[in-house]
mmCIF file of C-alpha atoms and ligand atoms in Angstrom:
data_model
loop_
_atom_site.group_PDB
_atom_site.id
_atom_site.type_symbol
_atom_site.label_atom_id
_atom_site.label_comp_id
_atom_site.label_asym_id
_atom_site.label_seq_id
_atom_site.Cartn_x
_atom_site.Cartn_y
_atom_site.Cartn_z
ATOM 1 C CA UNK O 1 160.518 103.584 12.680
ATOM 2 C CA UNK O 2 158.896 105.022 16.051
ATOM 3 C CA UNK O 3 159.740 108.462 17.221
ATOM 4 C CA UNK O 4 159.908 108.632 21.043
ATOM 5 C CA UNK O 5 160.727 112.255 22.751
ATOM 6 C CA UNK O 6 163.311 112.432 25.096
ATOM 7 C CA UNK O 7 162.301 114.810 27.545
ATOM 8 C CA UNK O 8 160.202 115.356 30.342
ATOM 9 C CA UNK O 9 158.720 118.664 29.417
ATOM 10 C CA UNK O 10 155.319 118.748 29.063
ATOM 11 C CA UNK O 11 155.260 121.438 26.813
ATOM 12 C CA UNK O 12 157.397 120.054 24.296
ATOM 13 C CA UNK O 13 155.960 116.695 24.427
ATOM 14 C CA UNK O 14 152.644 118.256 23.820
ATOM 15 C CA UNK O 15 154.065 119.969 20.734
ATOM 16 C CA UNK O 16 155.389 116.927 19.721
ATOM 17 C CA UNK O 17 152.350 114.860 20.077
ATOM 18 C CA UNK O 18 150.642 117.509 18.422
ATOM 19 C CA UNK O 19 152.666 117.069 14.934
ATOM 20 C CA UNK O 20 151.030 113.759 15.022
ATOM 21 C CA UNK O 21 154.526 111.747 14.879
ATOM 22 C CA UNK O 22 154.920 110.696 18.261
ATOM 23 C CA UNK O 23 154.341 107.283 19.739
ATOM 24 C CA UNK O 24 156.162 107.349 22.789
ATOM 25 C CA UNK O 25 157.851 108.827 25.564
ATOM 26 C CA UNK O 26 161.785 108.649 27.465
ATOM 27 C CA UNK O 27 162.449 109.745 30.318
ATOM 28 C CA UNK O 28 165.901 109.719 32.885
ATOM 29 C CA UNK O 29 166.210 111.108 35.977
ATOM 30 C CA UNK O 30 168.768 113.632 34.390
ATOM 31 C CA UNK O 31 165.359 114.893 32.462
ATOM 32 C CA UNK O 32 163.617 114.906 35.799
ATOM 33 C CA UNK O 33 165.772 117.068 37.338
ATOM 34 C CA UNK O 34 166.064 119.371 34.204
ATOM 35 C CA UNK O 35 162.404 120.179 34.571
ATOM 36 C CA UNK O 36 163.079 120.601 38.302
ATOM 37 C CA UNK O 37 160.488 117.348 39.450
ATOM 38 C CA UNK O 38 161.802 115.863 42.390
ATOM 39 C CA UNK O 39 160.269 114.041 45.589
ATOM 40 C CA UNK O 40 158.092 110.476 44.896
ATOM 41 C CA UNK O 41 155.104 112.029 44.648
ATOM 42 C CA UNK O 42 156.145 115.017 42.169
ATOM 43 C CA UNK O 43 157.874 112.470 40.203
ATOM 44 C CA UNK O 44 154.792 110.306 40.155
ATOM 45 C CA UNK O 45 152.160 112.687 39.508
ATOM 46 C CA UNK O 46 154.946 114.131 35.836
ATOM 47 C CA UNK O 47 154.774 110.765 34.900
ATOM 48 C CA UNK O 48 150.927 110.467 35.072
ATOM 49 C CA UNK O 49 150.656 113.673 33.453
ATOM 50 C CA UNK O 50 153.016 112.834 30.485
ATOM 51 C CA UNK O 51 150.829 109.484 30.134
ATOM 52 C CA UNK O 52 147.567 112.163 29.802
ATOM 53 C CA UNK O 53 149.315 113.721 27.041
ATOM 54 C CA UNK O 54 150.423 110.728 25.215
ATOM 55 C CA UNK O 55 149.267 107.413 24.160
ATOM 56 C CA UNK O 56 152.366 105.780 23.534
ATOM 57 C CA UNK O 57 154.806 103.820 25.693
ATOM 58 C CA UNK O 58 156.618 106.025 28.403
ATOM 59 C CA UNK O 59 159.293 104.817 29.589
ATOM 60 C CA UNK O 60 159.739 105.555 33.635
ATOM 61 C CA UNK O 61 163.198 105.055 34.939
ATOM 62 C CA UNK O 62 164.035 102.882 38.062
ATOM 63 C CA UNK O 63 166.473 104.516 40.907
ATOM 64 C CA UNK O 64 166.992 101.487 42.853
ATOM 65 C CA UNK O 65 170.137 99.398 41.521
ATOM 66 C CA UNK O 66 169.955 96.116 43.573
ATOM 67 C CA UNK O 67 166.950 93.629 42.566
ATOM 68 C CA UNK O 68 164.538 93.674 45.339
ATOM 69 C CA UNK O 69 164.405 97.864 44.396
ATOM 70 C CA UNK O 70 163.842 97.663 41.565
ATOM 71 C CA UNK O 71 160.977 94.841 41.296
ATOM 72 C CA UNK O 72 159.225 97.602 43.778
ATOM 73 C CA UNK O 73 160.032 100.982 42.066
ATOM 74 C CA UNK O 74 158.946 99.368 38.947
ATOM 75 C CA UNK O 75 156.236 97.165 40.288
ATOM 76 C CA UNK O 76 154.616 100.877 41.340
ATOM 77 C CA UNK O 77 155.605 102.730 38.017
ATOM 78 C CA UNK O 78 153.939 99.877 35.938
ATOM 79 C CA UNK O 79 150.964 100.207 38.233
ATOM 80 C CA UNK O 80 150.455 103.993 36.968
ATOM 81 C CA UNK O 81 149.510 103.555 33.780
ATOM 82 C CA UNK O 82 149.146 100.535 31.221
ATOM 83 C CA UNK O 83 151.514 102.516 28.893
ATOM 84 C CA UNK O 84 154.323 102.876 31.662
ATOM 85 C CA UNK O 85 157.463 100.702 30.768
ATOM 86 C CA UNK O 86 159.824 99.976 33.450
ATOM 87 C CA UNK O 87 163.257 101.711 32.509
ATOM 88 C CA UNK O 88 166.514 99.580 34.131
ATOM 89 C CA UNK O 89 169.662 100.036 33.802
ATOM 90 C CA UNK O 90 172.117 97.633 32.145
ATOM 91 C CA UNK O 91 173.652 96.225 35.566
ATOM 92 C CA UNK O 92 173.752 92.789 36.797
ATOM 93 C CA UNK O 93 170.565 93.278 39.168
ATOM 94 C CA UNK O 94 169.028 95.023 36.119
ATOM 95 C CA UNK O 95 168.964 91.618 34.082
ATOM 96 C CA UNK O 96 167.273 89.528 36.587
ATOM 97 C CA UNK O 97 164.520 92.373 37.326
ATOM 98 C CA UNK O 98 164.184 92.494 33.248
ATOM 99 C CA UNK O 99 163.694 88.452 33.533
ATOM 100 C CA UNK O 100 161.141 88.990 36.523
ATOM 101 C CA UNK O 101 158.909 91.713 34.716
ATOM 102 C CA UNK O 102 159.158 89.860 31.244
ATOM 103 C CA UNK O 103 157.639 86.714 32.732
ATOM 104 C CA UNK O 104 154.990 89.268 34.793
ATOM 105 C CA UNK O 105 154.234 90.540 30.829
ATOM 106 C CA UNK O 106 155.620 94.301 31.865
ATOM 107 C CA UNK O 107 157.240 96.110 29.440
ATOM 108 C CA UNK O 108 161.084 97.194 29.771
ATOM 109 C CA UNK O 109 163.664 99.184 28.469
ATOM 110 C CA UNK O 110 167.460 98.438 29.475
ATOM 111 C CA UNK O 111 169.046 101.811 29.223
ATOM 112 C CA UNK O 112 172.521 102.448 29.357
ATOM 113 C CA UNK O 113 173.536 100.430 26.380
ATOM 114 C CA UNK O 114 176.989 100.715 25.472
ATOM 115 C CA UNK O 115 177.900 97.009 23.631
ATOM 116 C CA UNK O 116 176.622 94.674 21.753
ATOM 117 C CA UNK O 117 177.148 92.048 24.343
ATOM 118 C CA UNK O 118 174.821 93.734 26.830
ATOM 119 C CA UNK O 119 172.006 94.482 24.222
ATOM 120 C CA UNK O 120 172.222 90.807 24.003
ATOM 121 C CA UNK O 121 171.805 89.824 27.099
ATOM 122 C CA UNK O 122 169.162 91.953 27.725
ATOM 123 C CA UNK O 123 167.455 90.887 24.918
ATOM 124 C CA UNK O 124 167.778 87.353 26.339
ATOM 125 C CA UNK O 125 166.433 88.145 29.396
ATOM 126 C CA UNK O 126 163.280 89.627 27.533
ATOM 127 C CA UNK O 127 163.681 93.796 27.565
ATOM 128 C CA UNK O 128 160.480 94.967 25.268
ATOM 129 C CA UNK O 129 163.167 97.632 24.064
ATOM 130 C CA UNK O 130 167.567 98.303 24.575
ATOM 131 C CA UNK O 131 168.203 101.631 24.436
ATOM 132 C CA UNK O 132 171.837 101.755 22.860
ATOM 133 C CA UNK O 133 173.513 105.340 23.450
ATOM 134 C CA UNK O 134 174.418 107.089 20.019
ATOM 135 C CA UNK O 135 175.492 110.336 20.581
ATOM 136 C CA UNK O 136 177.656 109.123 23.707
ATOM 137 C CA UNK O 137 179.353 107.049 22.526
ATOM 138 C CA UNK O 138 180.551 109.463 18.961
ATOM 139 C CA UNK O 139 181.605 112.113 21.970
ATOM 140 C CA UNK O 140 184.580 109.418 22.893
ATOM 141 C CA UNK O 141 185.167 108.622 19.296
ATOM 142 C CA UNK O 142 183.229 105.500 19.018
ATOM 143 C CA UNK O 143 180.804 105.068 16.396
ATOM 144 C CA UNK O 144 177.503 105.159 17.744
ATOM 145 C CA UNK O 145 175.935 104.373 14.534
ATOM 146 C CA UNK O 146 178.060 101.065 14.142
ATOM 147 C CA UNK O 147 176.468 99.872 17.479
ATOM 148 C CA UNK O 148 172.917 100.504 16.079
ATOM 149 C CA UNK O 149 174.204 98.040 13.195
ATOM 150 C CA UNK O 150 175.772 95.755 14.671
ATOM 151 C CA UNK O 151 172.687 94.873 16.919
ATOM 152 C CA UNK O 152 170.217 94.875 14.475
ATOM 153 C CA UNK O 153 172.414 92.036 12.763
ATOM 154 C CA UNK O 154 172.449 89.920 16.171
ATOM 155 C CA UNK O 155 168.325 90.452 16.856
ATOM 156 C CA UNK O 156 167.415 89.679 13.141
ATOM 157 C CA UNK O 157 170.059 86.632 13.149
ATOM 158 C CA UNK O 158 168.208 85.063 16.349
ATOM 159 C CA UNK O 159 164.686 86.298 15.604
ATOM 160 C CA UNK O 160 164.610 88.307 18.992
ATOM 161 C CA UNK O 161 161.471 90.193 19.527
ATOM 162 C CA UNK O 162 163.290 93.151 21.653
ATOM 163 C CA UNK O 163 163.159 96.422 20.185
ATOM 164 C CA UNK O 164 166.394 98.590 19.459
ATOM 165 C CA UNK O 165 165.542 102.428 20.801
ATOM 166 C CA UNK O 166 168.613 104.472 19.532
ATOM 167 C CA UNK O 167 168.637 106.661 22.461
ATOM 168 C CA UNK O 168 171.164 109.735 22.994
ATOM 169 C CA UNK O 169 170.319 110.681 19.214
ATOM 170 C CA UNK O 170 171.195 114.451 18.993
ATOM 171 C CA UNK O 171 170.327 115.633 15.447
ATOM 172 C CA UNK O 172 168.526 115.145 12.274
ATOM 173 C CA UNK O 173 171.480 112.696 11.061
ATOM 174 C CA UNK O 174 171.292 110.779 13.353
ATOM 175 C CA UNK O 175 167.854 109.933 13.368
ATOM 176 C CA UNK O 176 168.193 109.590 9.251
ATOM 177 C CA UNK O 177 171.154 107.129 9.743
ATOM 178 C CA UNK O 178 169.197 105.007 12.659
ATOM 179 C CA UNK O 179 166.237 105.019 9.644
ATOM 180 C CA UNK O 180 168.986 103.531 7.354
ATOM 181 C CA UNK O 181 170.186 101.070 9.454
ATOM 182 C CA UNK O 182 167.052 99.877 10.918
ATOM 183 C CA UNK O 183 166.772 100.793 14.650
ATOM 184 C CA UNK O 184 162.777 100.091 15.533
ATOM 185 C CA UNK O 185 162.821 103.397 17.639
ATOM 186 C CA UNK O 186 164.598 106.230 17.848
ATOM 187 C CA UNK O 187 164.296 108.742 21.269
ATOM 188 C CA UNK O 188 165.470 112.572 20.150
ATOM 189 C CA UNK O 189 165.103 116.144 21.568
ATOM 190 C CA UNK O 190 162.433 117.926 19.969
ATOM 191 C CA UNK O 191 164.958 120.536 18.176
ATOM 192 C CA UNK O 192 166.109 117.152 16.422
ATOM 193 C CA UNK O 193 162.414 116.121 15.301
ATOM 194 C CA UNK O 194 161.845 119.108 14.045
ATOM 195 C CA UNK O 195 165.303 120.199 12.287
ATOM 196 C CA UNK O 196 164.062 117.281 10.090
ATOM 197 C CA UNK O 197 161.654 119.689 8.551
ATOM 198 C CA UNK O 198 163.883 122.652 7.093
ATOM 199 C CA UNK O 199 165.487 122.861 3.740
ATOM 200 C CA UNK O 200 166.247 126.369 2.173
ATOM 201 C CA UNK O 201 164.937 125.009 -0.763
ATOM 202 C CA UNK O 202 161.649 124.156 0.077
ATOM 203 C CA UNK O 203 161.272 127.605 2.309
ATOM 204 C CA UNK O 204 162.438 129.202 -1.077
ATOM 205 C CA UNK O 205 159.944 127.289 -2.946
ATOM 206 C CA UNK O 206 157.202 127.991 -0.732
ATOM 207 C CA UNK O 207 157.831 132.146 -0.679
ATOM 208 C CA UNK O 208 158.018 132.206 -4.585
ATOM 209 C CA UNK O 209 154.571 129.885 -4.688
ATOM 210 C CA UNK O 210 152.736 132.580 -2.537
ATOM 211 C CA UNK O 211 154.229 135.700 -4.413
ATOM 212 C CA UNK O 212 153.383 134.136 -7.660
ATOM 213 C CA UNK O 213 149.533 133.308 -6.374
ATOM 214 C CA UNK O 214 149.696 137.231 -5.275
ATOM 215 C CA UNK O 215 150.356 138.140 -8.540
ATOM 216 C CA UNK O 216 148.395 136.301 -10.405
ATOM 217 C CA UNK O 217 145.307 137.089 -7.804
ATOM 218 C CA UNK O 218 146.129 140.985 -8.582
ATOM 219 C CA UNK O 219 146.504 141.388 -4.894
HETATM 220 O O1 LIG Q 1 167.897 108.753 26.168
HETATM 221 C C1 LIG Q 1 169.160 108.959 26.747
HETATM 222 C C2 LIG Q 1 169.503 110.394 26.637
HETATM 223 O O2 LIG Q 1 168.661 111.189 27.445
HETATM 224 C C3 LIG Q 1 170.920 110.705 26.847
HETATM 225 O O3 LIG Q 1 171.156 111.735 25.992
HETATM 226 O O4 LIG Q 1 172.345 113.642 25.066
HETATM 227 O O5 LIG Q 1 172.512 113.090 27.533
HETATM 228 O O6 LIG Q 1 173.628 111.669 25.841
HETATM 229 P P1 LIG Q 1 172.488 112.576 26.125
#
């Protein structure tokens, strides 16, 4: 399974590129404006600067939501970098850019993934990856995880080639259960990479290792 960040700090993508882990990137233009980027050419210039840090496929989100927009915006995102994919979102307009920049051989991800039905059809119309929402949809009491599932069942029955990138994963268990149920990708916070490290036991473990080396050392 791939592990994307989702973020567009450069700091803690650097961190997590660091660990050695990461092979990709997501960004949204809620991220954007978390890190305060705004203005084409700001927004431009974090995007080539995430694609210095990481050599993995970063996805760039589209603003535009009619066609012509979005064949532009992504047209000049895809331009950036080799490793740029061209983020859509799951609309009507979205499908037919997907279908245009599929046939061009640019990568996509259809974000904004709430059904099965639409992770179909953008897997029809050739997305590289569908980025179903996890965490989203548990907060109204749907179950994210059964989504993931359900997906992989319909892309394995047909053979499709499209990717599933469990996106809006919050936490460790998530990112376990996507493992279990076979998403390709998953896209998490750093906190949520790295919670995957700690367990009392092996911090434990570790402590009574180095006391017993001290002793035995005489130190
Ligand atoms: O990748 C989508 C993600 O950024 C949304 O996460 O936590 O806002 O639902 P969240």
């Amino acid at each position: 399974m791939k592990f994307f960040i989702d973020t567009a700090n450069l700091a803690e993508i650097k961190e997590a590129y660091d660990l050695g882990v990461l092979d990709g990137v997501t960004t949204n233009p809620s991220l954007m404006a978390k890190e305060n980027i705004s203005g084409q050419e700001n927004v431009i210039n974090h995007y080539k600067a995430i694609c210095d840090i990481v050599d993995g496929d970063i996805s760039a989100e589209v603003i535009a939501t009619d066609y012509e927009g979005m064949i532009a915006e992504g047209l000049a995102l895809a331009a950036l970098h080799p490793n740029i994919v061209v983020k859509i979102p799951m609309i009507k307009d979205g499908i037919k850019a997907i279908k245009y920049f599929s046939g061009k051989g640019i990568k996509t991800n259809c974000t904004l993934i709430f059904s099965a039905g639409q992770a179909l059809l953008a897997a029809k119309a050739g997305a590289t990856y569908v980025s179903p929402f996890v965490g989203r949809l548990d907060d109204i009491s749907m179950d994210g995880m059964k989504l993931i599932e359900q997906i992989r069942l319909i892309f394995d029955n047909y053979g499709f080639e499209t990717e599933i990138l469990a996106a809006s994963v919050r936490n460790p268990i998530h990112i376990l259960k996507c493992a279990e149920v076979g998403s390709d990708v998953i896209t998490a916070p750093l906190s949520a990479i790295l919670a995957l490290l700690n367990h009392p036991l092996t911090d434990s473990g570790l402590a009574k290792f180095l006391a017993d080396h001290k002793k035995s050392a005489g130190l």
